[in-house]
Amino acid sequence: MTVSAVRVRRPPRPGGPPGRRGRFGVHAFLLAVSLAFLAPLLLAVYASLRPYEETARDGYFSLPDRLSFDYYRQAFTDSGMGRHFLNSLLITVPGVLITLFLASFTAFAVARLRLRGSLVLLMVFTAGNLLPQQVIVTPLYALFNKVPLPYWMSDSLTLYDSLWAVLAVQVAFQLGFCVFVLANFMRTLPPEILEAAIVDGAGVWTRYRHVTLPLCRPALAALGTLQFTWMYNDFLWGLVFLSTGDKLPVTSALNNLRGQFFTDHNLLAAGSVLVALPTIVVFLLLQRHFIAGLTLGANKG
Amino acid sequence: MNRTTGGRPVTPPKTVAPRPARRRGPRRHTRRDLAVLCVLLGLPVLLDLALVWGPTLASVALSFTTWDGVGDIRWAGLGNYADLFADYPRFWPAVRNNLLWLAALGLLATPFGLLLAVLIDRGVRFSRFYQSTLYMPVVLSLAVVGFIAQLILSRDQGALNALLGRQDNPVDWLGDPDLNIWMVLLAACWRHTGYVMILYLAGLKSVDPELKEAAAIDGANERQAFFRVVLPALRPVNVIVGVITVIEALRAFDIVYAVNKGRNGLELLSVLVTDNIIGEASRIGFGSAIAVVLLLVSLGFIITYLVQELRGEQRR
């Protein structure tokens, strides 16, 4: 229905200057959709600032008697969100760095070294990233239970129920996407630069670290921001490979705010806003990189 | 190095024989180069094989067993699959829901995202604002989306019932098994639309404007120009969007798990796998059989996609 509404108001001629009415229609439509898209978020923020009794009595669409950050304090202290934020940080930051490092070298080897079988390698990584996560859960669960770790690395003495498990899976799983994107990007770099380096006698490492990598900075920035959200937002791995509640990353720990018999929805709203905040801030700050990250892979061909 | 044994002439070791260079130019890698390659290429390959492909194959193997995770692994042949298709009451609803998910993302969210991309691409003012707002839901985790959905849709205090003035006769949007899947799909589409929009937006920017002009000169109206000229030129993006849509539909998990652990109308294949593996039952063989069903469906699309990629590679 919205489609036809827009079509009617479209400028009469393609290429010509769009008429004012057409512009207005498009704006009205885009504004309506944008507000509809924002509304749930705004509602969550509003609810999180009001006491539950108040919304229970007057409903969500009422003017507030009192606004406060009490729920945020409560979410932080009572359910130990600080601890869970730290867990997320411990997984996400090394995860992104390791993934980018390993993926950039693999992509370099695939795209720039002309090794035999590099196409097969690229396919293995790309397809691996497209597999449904649930397919690999069971064997990994069994495997992680069998891999011993010393006490200083994991108090469960196995890879299972340690942040290492989540970190390892994140890196392995996300490698595929990063290799794919970076290999595509590196193919667009001029080959002459590399040839010059070879003539100068540069080894593989130098060609990777000092010739190719600096040119990949935009791609790495884009992927880094994208990977940050994906790893931070992950829900399943934390749930499956960690059994101690204290070790959960913040996204998986959101569930803790739900009471067994009574759920304070405003507290949940505060928790959701808290969890969403880092990615939203990162998105708004690094918007350009985000969008580039998504489109680097899509825009080739 | 050239040792002879028993007087027989020794065939020269392979490395000595000069292999015809596949490509003119660089000399062979030095020992240091090889060490770097072995470590830095070996590590990611090992990780990918050990933590992604190995488990995938193991899942396939386990699906033919009745393993509970602790005891012996006993062969069950196709038993799990027979049980799954015939006797597991949650299976077919889950398949249906996954298909609904695919239909919603593919037939509603994707065209809507494309429409938004086309509108924004025409250079309206405030396009940055629209773009950011519409993309915002994508950076939220699906778990957060699930909780926000509850805020709006819960029976007693939900915003939607308040908005509709139905507090006295509330609709249980998320509890009613005939209704909740549609509500959750709405939330999933909310996210997917922005994702698709950004991909198309980038694609549209890369379409040569001369193509459109040429179409206009040939007398095509805007609609014809879009469907006959622009959309075909977007083929690489279309392929990516298609694959992402299918994979997202098959992987869907977080929202339903956050809402009610994927029960009571919100069954999905991914949830069934998780339940059978980490739930109390711990029927790993059976859970793997479900995972393999999921895998087979995904593989169909993955292979299609890789063939496309391969063709692109040859054209390069």
XYZ file of N, CA and C in Angstrom, chain B residues 3 23 30-31 36 41 77 124 138 154 177 192 194 223 233 237-238 242 254 270 291 295 308:
69
model
N 72.169 -39.830 -1.812
C 72.659 -41.125 -1.401
C 72.162 -42.181 -2.364
N 54.573 -19.300 -13.312
C 54.400 -17.895 -13.599
C 55.806 -17.320 -13.650
N 61.933 -18.281 0.247
C 63.051 -18.650 1.110
C 62.521 -19.465 2.285
N 63.453 -19.972 3.073
C 63.056 -20.797 4.206
C 62.230 -19.980 5.206
N 57.021 -18.480 7.803
C 55.947 -17.506 8.021
C 54.629 -18.051 7.465
N 49.516 -19.110 7.894
C 48.440 -19.662 7.077
C 47.907 -20.924 7.742
N 21.924 -45.960 12.753
C 21.479 -45.886 11.363
C 20.620 -44.659 11.143
N 17.432 12.608 -1.510
C 16.595 13.494 -0.716
C 17.440 14.147 0.369
N 19.818 -2.761 13.199
C 20.732 -3.832 12.807
C 21.875 -3.991 13.813
N 3.858 -7.487 25.523
C 3.429 -8.367 26.601
C 1.950 -8.112 26.916
N -0.052 -19.044 20.849
C 0.775 -19.743 19.856
C 0.343 -19.512 18.410
N 15.970 -6.772 9.590
C 16.475 -7.184 8.279
C 16.341 -6.070 7.242
N 16.753 -2.840 7.465
C 17.874 -1.909 7.467
C 19.122 -2.512 6.840
N 10.100 3.243 -13.933
C 9.888 1.900 -13.434
C 10.579 0.867 -14.329
N 21.766 -4.758 -13.112
C 23.133 -4.312 -12.871
C 23.551 -4.552 -11.428
N 24.971 -7.665 -5.765
C 24.319 -7.339 -4.498
C 23.114 -8.239 -4.282
N 22.364 -8.478 -5.362
C 21.209 -9.366 -5.242
C 21.611 -10.726 -4.705
N 20.400 -12.230 -1.220
C 19.705 -13.520 -1.216
C 20.326 -14.482 -0.229
N 18.058 -16.146 18.267
C 18.125 -15.277 19.443
C 16.779 -14.704 19.860
N 16.738 -24.333 14.875
C 17.903 -24.013 15.691
C 17.612 -24.212 17.175
N 20.255 -30.896 13.283
C 21.276 -29.991 12.750
C 21.613 -30.344 11.308
N 21.596 -28.214 8.023
C 22.804 -28.115 7.202
C 22.503 -28.380 5.730
N 28.304 -19.239 -8.068
C 28.249 -17.860 -8.578
C 29.595 -17.169 -8.423
